[in-house]
Amino acid sequence: MAMERIELGDAEIIRVTEWQGSFAPAVRIVPGLAESAWHRAGADHYDPVDGSYLGALQTWVVRTGGRTVVVDTGVGDDRERPATPMFHHRKGRFLDLLAEAGIRPEDVDTVVNTHLHADHVGWNTRRHDGRWVPTFPNAVYHLPAADLAFFDPAAHQDAAHTTADPAADPARRAEWDQVFTDSIAPVLSAGQAAPWSGTRTIGPGLVLEQAPGHTPGSSVLRLSSGGRRAVFVGDLLHSPVQLAHPACNSCFCLDRAQAAASRLRILHQAADQGELVIPAHFAGPGAAHVERTGSGFAPRWTRWTR
């Protein structure tokens, strides 16, 4: 677990890594790609010895214009996640890492969940006196309205528009329901949630924009400061192989055609505007500027400082 930072214009971006390592066979994470494509991903992202995908669970903290913004909140501790063993009853140092960066939970005024999967909402809440309460008591939590509707156990929506009906997998559905119960519902009950759709400006130089497909409400956060730009893309990308092959989706994408269209749109804009692309799960350098090459994109990696 580590903490790194970078300056972008007048903003500071802090990278808080809960975990980094081998997650699963690479060919399962981005199906349909030949193994040779993974060999070109680089040693930070692929282990050629056992063919595993190398990734990270991480949160981004943005300090800009007097604001402290937390982008995605990782897995969280003490969660019931039996369908995902590496998330189940996890114990980590997330709050300690924030403290080492000089950030107290009460200092955070804005939380962004790019989407509502388990590894992006876990530290929305913490256990206190036997119940789940918001980890960041003074923050507004910006939650995609489409994901709230889709994942809410009280309103299981028809998933016919997706490539995989969640109700067809009882274990998956049960875990999604548990995630909503312990990581989303307490924020709603506390009156700290701000559901949104379309686009939303959440502060100077901070704009949320829908990029659906991975989930119905998947989104990106754009940051502009001092003439420089970045885009936090959540799970729009899981691996650099998707830069070279942007039509390829992760196995977690619900609407594959929509996810691929969102990915291409965001990457083209990033190339045009010189945005630093910051995905949720890239190991190694973690972020890159991109430029077009053939039918895909090539990364120019950014280095962080400790």
mmCIF file of N, CA, C and O in Angstrom, residues 61-134:
data_model
loop_
_atom_site.group_PDB
_atom_site.id
_atom_site.type_symbol
_atom_site.label_atom_id
_atom_site.label_comp_id
_atom_site.label_asym_id
_atom_site.label_seq_id
_atom_site.Cartn_x
_atom_site.Cartn_y
_atom_site.Cartn_z
ATOM 1 N N VAL A 61 -7.360 11.572 -4.510
ATOM 2 C CA VAL A 61 -7.776 12.752 -3.758
ATOM 3 C C VAL A 61 -7.300 13.979 -4.519
ATOM 4 O O VAL A 61 -6.121 14.084 -4.869
ATOM 5 N N VAL A 62 -8.223 14.893 -4.792
ATOM 6 C CA VAL A 62 -7.897 16.121 -5.526
ATOM 7 C C VAL A 62 -8.063 17.299 -4.586
ATOM 8 O O VAL A 62 -9.132 17.481 -3.983
ATOM 9 N N ARG A 63 -7.017 18.079 -4.458
ATOM 10 C CA ARG A 63 -7.087 19.342 -3.727
ATOM 11 C C ARG A 63 -7.008 20.472 -4.743
ATOM 12 O O ARG A 63 -5.989 20.627 -5.428
ATOM 13 N N THR A 64 -8.071 21.230 -4.852
ATOM 14 C CA THR A 64 -8.115 22.310 -5.833
ATOM 15 C C THR A 64 -9.127 23.360 -5.405
ATOM 16 O O THR A 64 -10.209 23.019 -4.916
ATOM 17 N N GLY A 65 -8.765 24.622 -5.553
ATOM 18 C CA GLY A 65 -9.687 25.705 -5.238
ATOM 19 C C GLY A 65 -10.243 25.659 -3.836
ATOM 20 O O GLY A 65 -11.390 26.045 -3.602
ATOM 21 N N GLY A 66 -9.439 25.204 -2.881
ATOM 22 C CA GLY A 66 -9.900 25.116 -1.500
ATOM 23 C C GLY A 66 -10.747 23.896 -1.206
ATOM 24 O O GLY A 66 -11.212 23.710 -0.075
ATOM 25 N N ARG A 67 -10.955 23.029 -2.199
ATOM 26 C CA ARG A 67 -11.758 21.824 -2.016
ATOM 27 C C ARG A 67 -10.871 20.600 -1.822
ATOM 28 O O ARG A 67 -9.759 20.541 -2.343
ATOM 29 N N THR A 68 -11.417 19.625 -1.106
ATOM 30 C CA THR A 68 -10.795 18.319 -1.001
ATOM 31 C C THR A 68 -11.795 17.293 -1.520
ATOM 32 O O THR A 68 -12.854 17.079 -0.919
ATOM 33 N N VAL A 69 -11.457 16.691 -2.655
ATOM 34 C CA VAL A 69 -12.367 15.808 -3.373
ATOM 35 C C VAL A 69 -11.794 14.394 -3.363
ATOM 36 O O VAL A 69 -10.645 14.185 -3.755
ATOM 37 N N VAL A 70 -12.582 13.432 -2.939
ATOM 38 C CA VAL A 70 -12.201 12.025 -2.988
ATOM 39 C C VAL A 70 -12.911 11.378 -4.172
ATOM 40 O O VAL A 70 -14.141 11.450 -4.282
ATOM 41 N N VAL A 71 -12.132 10.767 -5.062
ATOM 42 C CA VAL A 71 -12.675 10.131 -6.259
ATOM 43 C C VAL A 71 -12.575 8.614 -6.100
ATOM 44 O O VAL A 71 -11.475 8.060 -6.095
ATOM 45 N N ASP A 72 -13.721 7.975 -5.972
ATOM 46 C CA ASP A 72 -13.844 6.535 -5.724
ATOM 47 C C ASP A 72 -13.213 6.169 -4.381
ATOM 48 O O ASP A 72 -12.175 6.720 -4.004
ATOM 49 N N THR A 73 -13.850 5.252 -3.676
ATOM 50 C CA THR A 73 -13.461 5.019 -2.279
ATOM 51 C C THR A 73 -13.058 3.578 -1.980
ATOM 52 O O THR A 73 -13.053 3.163 -0.822
ATOM 53 N N GLY A 74 -12.699 2.824 -3.017
ATOM 54 C CA GLY A 74 -12.116 1.516 -2.781
ATOM 55 C C GLY A 74 -13.087 0.488 -2.238
ATOM 56 O O GLY A 74 -14.308 0.597 -2.387
ATOM 57 N N VAL A 75 -12.536 -0.516 -1.569
ATOM 58 C CA VAL A 75 -13.298 -1.690 -1.144
ATOM 59 C C VAL A 75 -13.907 -1.519 0.237
ATOM 60 O O VAL A 75 -15.024 -1.965 0.496
ATOM 61 N N GLY A 76 -13.172 -0.866 1.150
ATOM 62 C CA GLY A 76 -13.647 -0.739 2.517
ATOM 63 C C GLY A 76 -13.270 -1.934 3.366
ATOM 64 O O GLY A 76 -12.884 -3.000 2.868
ATOM 65 N N ASP A 77 -13.388 -1.759 4.674
ATOM 66 C CA ASP A 77 -13.078 -2.822 5.635
ATOM 67 C C ASP A 77 -14.361 -3.491 6.123
ATOM 68 O O ASP A 77 -15.449 -2.906 6.086
ATOM 69 N N ASP A 78 -14.193 -4.730 6.581
ATOM 70 C CA ASP A 78 -15.249 -5.450 7.307
ATOM 71 C C ASP A 78 -16.492 -5.713 6.472
ATOM 72 O O ASP A 78 -17.599 -5.822 7.012
ATOM 73 N N ARG A 79 -16.333 -5.864 5.164
ATOM 74 C CA ARG A 79 -17.497 -6.053 4.301
ATOM 75 C C ARG A 79 -17.804 -7.537 4.101
ATOM 76 O O ARG A 79 -16.910 -8.371 4.043
ATOM 77 N N GLU A 80 -19.084 -7.814 3.953
ATOM 78 C CA GLU A 80 -19.529 -9.155 3.574
ATOM 79 C C GLU A 80 -19.531 -9.228 2.051
ATOM 80 O O GLU A 80 -20.427 -8.707 1.390
ATOM 81 N N ARG A 81 -18.492 -9.865 1.489
ATOM 82 C CA ARG A 81 -18.364 -9.983 0.036
ATOM 83 C C ARG A 81 -17.973 -11.419 -0.328
ATOM 84 O O ARG A 81 -16.934 -11.658 -0.942
ATOM 85 N N PRO A 82 -18.771 -12.407 0.065
ATOM 86 C CA PRO A 82 -18.366 -13.807 -0.157
ATOM 87 C C PRO A 82 -18.180 -14.169 -1.621
ATOM 88 O O PRO A 82 -17.404 -15.084 -1.931
ATOM 89 N N ALA A 83 -18.855 -13.484 -2.536
ATOM 90 C CA ALA A 83 -18.699 -13.790 -3.958
ATOM 91 C C ALA A 83 -17.390 -13.259 -4.519
ATOM 92 O O ALA A 83 -16.993 -13.628 -5.626
ATOM 93 N N THR A 84 -16.716 -12.366 -3.770
ATOM 94 C CA THR A 84 -15.432 -11.802 -4.193
ATOM 95 C C THR A 84 -14.457 -11.958 -3.035
ATOM 96 O O THR A 84 -14.303 -11.047 -2.214
ATOM 97 N N PRO A 85 -13.786 -13.097 -2.912
ATOM 98 C CA PRO A 85 -13.001 -13.396 -1.713
ATOM 99 C C PRO A 85 -11.979 -12.331 -1.341
ATOM 100 O O PRO A 85 -11.767 -12.077 -0.150
ATOM 101 N N MET A 86 -11.345 -11.692 -2.316
ATOM 102 C CA MET A 86 -10.315 -10.712 -1.947
ATOM 103 C C MET A 86 -10.902 -9.443 -1.335
ATOM 104 O O MET A 86 -10.180 -8.646 -0.737
ATOM 105 N N PHE A 87 -12.221 -9.247 -1.481
ATOM 106 C CA PHE A 87 -12.888 -8.107 -0.850
ATOM 107 C C PHE A 87 -13.538 -8.498 0.482
ATOM 108 O O PHE A 87 -13.956 -7.626 1.238
ATOM 109 N N HIS A 88 -13.637 -9.785 0.754
ATOM 110 C CA HIS A 88 -14.423 -10.296 1.869
ATOM 111 C C HIS A 88 -13.692 -10.090 3.190
ATOM 112 O O HIS A 88 -12.546 -10.507 3.370
ATOM 113 N N HIS A 89 -14.347 -9.415 4.151
ATOM 114 C CA HIS A 89 -13.794 -9.165 5.485
ATOM 115 C C HIS A 89 -12.398 -8.540 5.404
ATOM 116 O O HIS A 89 -11.514 -8.851 6.213
ATOM 117 N N ARG A 90 -12.216 -7.674 4.458
ATOM 118 C CA ARG A 90 -10.916 -7.046 4.243
ATOM 119 C C ARG A 90 -10.548 -6.120 5.406
ATOM 120 O O ARG A 90 -11.404 -5.470 6.007
ATOM 121 N N LYS A 91 -9.258 -6.074 5.704
ATOM 122 C CA LYS A 91 -8.707 -5.125 6.674
ATOM 123 C C LYS A 91 -7.567 -4.380 5.998
ATOM 124 O O LYS A 91 -6.620 -4.994 5.523
ATOM 125 N N GLY A 92 -7.661 -3.070 5.919
ATOM 126 C CA GLY A 92 -6.633 -2.277 5.252
ATOM 127 C C GLY A 92 -6.279 -1.028 6.028
ATOM 128 O O GLY A 92 -6.757 -0.802 7.146
ATOM 129 N N ARG A 93 -5.447 -0.193 5.418
ATOM 130 C CA ARG A 93 -4.938 1.010 6.088
ATOM 131 C C ARG A 93 -5.417 2.288 5.387
ATOM 132 O O ARG A 93 -4.757 3.323 5.452
ATOM 133 N N PHE A 94 -6.569 2.226 4.767
ATOM 134 C CA PHE A 94 -7.026 3.350 3.964
ATOM 135 C C PHE A 94 -7.058 4.657 4.761
ATOM 136 O O PHE A 94 -6.488 5.673 4.330
ATOM 137 N N LEU A 95 -7.696 4.681 5.910
ATOM 138 C CA LEU A 95 -7.795 5.911 6.691
ATOM 139 C C LEU A 95 -6.429 6.356 7.203
ATOM 140 O O LEU A 95 -6.154 7.558 7.298
ATOM 141 N N ASP A 96 -5.564 5.383 7.512
ATOM 142 C CA ASP A 96 -4.202 5.733 7.925
ATOM 143 C C ASP A 96 -3.442 6.407 6.782
ATOM 144 O O ASP A 96 -2.695 7.374 7.001
ATOM 145 N N LEU A 97 -3.630 5.897 5.566
ATOM 146 C CA LEU A 97 -2.960 6.497 4.417
ATOM 147 C C LEU A 97 -3.460 7.914 4.161
ATOM 148 O O LEU A 97 -2.673 8.817 3.837
ATOM 149 N N LEU A 98 -4.766 8.126 4.303
ATOM 150 C CA LEU A 98 -5.280 9.490 4.181
ATOM 151 C C LEU A 98 -4.656 10.389 5.247
ATOM 152 O O LEU A 98 -4.266 11.535 4.956
ATOM 153 N N ALA A 99 -4.558 9.888 6.469
ATOM 154 C CA ALA A 99 -3.973 10.693 7.547
ATOM 155 C C ALA A 99 -2.522 11.042 7.252
ATOM 156 O O ALA A 99 -2.066 12.166 7.530
ATOM 157 N N GLU A 100 -1.792 10.086 6.661
ATOM 158 C CA GLU A 100 -0.397 10.365 6.314
ATOM 159 C C GLU A 100 -0.287 11.447 5.245
ATOM 160 O O GLU A 100 0.739 12.122 5.142
ATOM 161 N N ALA A 101 -1.336 11.609 4.459
ATOM 162 C CA ALA A 101 -1.374 12.682 3.460
ATOM 163 C C ALA A 101 -1.912 13.981 4.046
ATOM 164 O O ALA A 101 -2.074 14.975 3.317
ATOM 165 N N GLY A 102 -2.206 13.976 5.339
ATOM 166 C CA GLY A 102 -2.722 15.177 5.991
ATOM 167 C C GLY A 102 -4.202 15.384 5.792
ATOM 168 O O GLY A 102 -4.699 16.519 5.921
ATOM 169 N N ILE A 103 -4.940 14.307 5.503
ATOM 170 C CA ILE A 103 -6.370 14.414 5.219
ATOM 171 C C ILE A 103 -7.157 13.680 6.294
ATOM 172 O O ILE A 103 -7.022 12.466 6.473
ATOM 173 N N ARG A 104 -7.988 14.424 7.026
ATOM 174 C CA ARG A 104 -8.908 13.827 7.978
ATOM 175 C C ARG A 104 -10.256 13.628 7.284
ATOM 176 O O ARG A 104 -10.616 14.403 6.390
ATOM 177 N N PRO A 105 -11.021 12.628 7.668
ATOM 178 C CA PRO A 105 -12.329 12.431 7.036
ATOM 179 C C PRO A 105 -13.201 13.674 7.066
ATOM 180 O O PRO A 105 -13.913 13.969 6.093
ATOM 181 N N GLU A 106 -13.152 14.429 8.130
ATOM 182 C CA GLU A 106 -13.988 15.631 8.232
ATOM 183 C C GLU A 106 -13.515 16.770 7.327
ATOM 184 O O GLU A 106 -14.249 17.751 7.111
ATOM 185 N N ASP A 107 -12.293 16.653 6.768
ATOM 186 C CA ASP A 107 -11.786 17.674 5.850
ATOM 187 C C ASP A 107 -12.353 17.520 4.444
ATOM 188 O O ASP A 107 -12.292 18.454 3.643
ATOM 189 N N VAL A 108 -12.852 16.341 4.117
ATOM 190 C CA VAL A 108 -13.326 16.056 2.758
ATOM 191 C C VAL A 108 -14.700 16.681 2.567
ATOM 192 O O VAL A 108 -15.624 16.425 3.347
ATOM 193 N N ASP A 109 -14.849 17.515 1.544
ATOM 194 C CA ASP A 109 -16.142 18.150 1.298
ATOM 195 C C ASP A 109 -16.895 17.562 0.117
ATOM 196 O O ASP A 109 -18.088 17.810 -0.058
ATOM 197 N N THR A 110 -16.194 16.745 -0.715
ATOM 198 C CA THR A 110 -16.814 16.194 -1.917
ATOM 199 C C THR A 110 -16.329 14.764 -2.131
ATOM 200 O O THR A 110 -15.131 14.503 -2.071
ATOM 201 N N VAL A 111 -17.272 13.856 -2.376
ATOM 202 C CA VAL A 111 -16.949 12.482 -2.761
ATOM 203 C C VAL A 111 -17.599 12.211 -4.110
ATOM 204 O O VAL A 111 -18.776 12.536 -4.317
ATOM 205 N N VAL A 112 -16.822 11.634 -5.017
ATOM 206 C CA VAL A 112 -17.326 11.227 -6.325
ATOM 207 C C VAL A 112 -17.196 9.721 -6.448
ATOM 208 O O VAL A 112 -16.111 9.177 -6.286
ATOM 209 N N ASN A 113 -18.300 9.037 -6.704
ATOM 210 C CA ASN A 113 -18.269 7.631 -7.099
ATOM 211 C C ASN A 113 -18.495 7.596 -8.601
ATOM 212 O O ASN A 113 -19.590 7.922 -9.070
ATOM 213 N N THR A 114 -17.471 7.207 -9.370
ATOM 214 C CA THR A 114 -17.644 7.185 -10.824
ATOM 215 C C THR A 114 -18.710 6.184 -11.234
ATOM 216 O O THR A 114 -19.359 6.344 -12.274
ATOM 217 N N HIS A 115 -18.892 5.143 -10.434
ATOM 218 C CA HIS A 115 -19.997 4.195 -10.591
ATOM 219 C C HIS A 115 -20.109 3.445 -9.273
ATOM 220 O O HIS A 115 -19.313 3.684 -8.350
ATOM 221 N N LEU A 116 -21.107 2.561 -9.149
ATOM 222 C CA LEU A 116 -21.421 2.011 -7.836
ATOM 223 C C LEU A 116 -21.040 0.546 -7.669
ATOM 224 O O LEU A 116 -21.688 -0.186 -6.924
ATOM 225 N N HIS A 117 -19.957 0.106 -8.310
ATOM 226 C CA HIS A 117 -19.428 -1.230 -8.045
ATOM 227 C C HIS A 117 -18.738 -1.252 -6.680
ATOM 228 O O HIS A 117 -18.278 -0.217 -6.168
ATOM 229 N N ALA A 118 -18.597 -2.461 -6.127
ATOM 230 C CA ALA A 118 -18.121 -2.628 -4.750
ATOM 231 C C ALA A 118 -16.770 -1.989 -4.484
ATOM 232 O O ALA A 118 -16.527 -1.454 -3.397
ATOM 233 N N ASP A 119 -15.861 -2.040 -5.461
ATOM 234 C CA ASP A 119 -14.502 -1.541 -5.252
ATOM 235 C C ASP A 119 -14.370 -0.053 -5.547
ATOM 236 O O ASP A 119 -13.250 0.460 -5.640
ATOM 237 N N HIS A 120 -15.498 0.632 -5.641
ATOM 238 C CA HIS A 120 -15.488 2.086 -5.852
ATOM 239 C C HIS A 120 -16.289 2.836 -4.798
ATOM 240 O O HIS A 120 -16.294 4.071 -4.798
ATOM 241 N N VAL A 121 -16.942 2.093 -3.896
ATOM 242 C CA VAL A 121 -17.829 2.742 -2.926
ATOM 243 C C VAL A 121 -17.569 2.303 -1.489
ATOM 244 O O VAL A 121 -18.221 2.786 -0.555
ATOM 245 N N GLY A 122 -16.590 1.398 -1.272
ATOM 246 C CA GLY A 122 -16.454 0.766 0.033
ATOM 247 C C GLY A 122 -16.224 1.720 1.186
ATOM 248 O O GLY A 122 -16.840 1.586 2.256
ATOM 249 N N TRP A 123 -15.320 2.690 0.992
ATOM 250 C CA TRP A 123 -15.045 3.624 2.080
ATOM 251 C C TRP A 123 -15.990 4.825 2.063
ATOM 252 O O TRP A 123 -15.735 5.819 2.742
ATOM 253 N N ASN A 124 -17.099 4.715 1.323
ATOM 254 C CA ASN A 124 -18.172 5.686 1.524
ATOM 255 C C ASN A 124 -18.625 5.677 2.976
ATOM 256 O O ASN A 124 -19.060 6.702 3.514
ATOM 257 N N THR A 125 -18.528 4.475 3.589
ATOM 258 C CA THR A 125 -19.008 4.301 4.948
ATOM 259 C C THR A 125 -17.979 3.572 5.798
ATOM 260 O O THR A 125 -17.034 2.976 5.284
ATOM 261 N N ARG A 126 -18.195 3.621 7.091
ATOM 262 C CA ARG A 126 -17.378 2.864 8.037
ATOM 263 C C ARG A 126 -18.291 2.356 9.149
ATOM 264 O O ARG A 126 -19.393 2.868 9.356
ATOM 265 N N ARG A 127 -17.805 1.356 9.858
ATOM 266 C CA ARG A 127 -18.578 0.768 10.947
ATOM 267 C C ARG A 127 -18.399 1.600 12.205
ATOM 268 O O ARG A 127 -17.274 1.896 12.624
ATOM 269 N N HIS A 128 -19.509 2.014 12.835
ATOM 270 C CA HIS A 128 -19.444 2.816 14.065
ATOM 271 C C HIS A 128 -20.610 2.413 14.967
ATOM 272 O O HIS A 128 -21.778 2.506 14.567
ATOM 273 N N ASP A 129 -20.268 1.943 16.180
ATOM 274 C CA ASP A 129 -21.296 1.514 17.145
ATOM 275 C C ASP A 129 -22.269 0.521 16.514
ATOM 276 O O ASP A 129 -23.497 0.598 16.709
ATOM 277 N N GLY A 130 -21.721 -0.402 15.726
ATOM 278 C CA GLY A 130 -22.528 -1.474 15.183
ATOM 279 C C GLY A 130 -23.356 -1.134 13.971
ATOM 280 O O GLY A 130 -24.179 -1.937 13.529
ATOM 281 N N ARG A 131 -23.151 0.047 13.394
ATOM 282 C CA ARG A 131 -23.904 0.401 12.186
ATOM 283 C C ARG A 131 -22.995 1.124 11.205
ATOM 284 O O ARG A 131 -21.933 1.632 11.577
ATOM 285 N N TRP A 132 -23.437 1.156 9.938
ATOM 286 C CA TRP A 132 -22.676 1.819 8.890
ATOM 287 C C TRP A 132 -23.043 3.293 8.838
ATOM 288 O O TRP A 132 -24.221 3.646 8.786
ATOM 289 N N VAL A 133 -22.022 4.151 8.886
ATOM 290 C CA VAL A 133 -22.232 5.598 8.826
ATOM 291 C C VAL A 133 -21.296 6.180 7.768
ATOM 292 O O VAL A 133 -20.271 5.574 7.435
ATOM 293 N N PRO A 134 -21.617 7.353 7.198
ATOM 294 C CA PRO A 134 -20.707 7.961 6.213
ATOM 295 C C PRO A 134 -19.320 8.194 6.802
ATOM 296 O O PRO A 134 -19.187 8.729 7.901
#
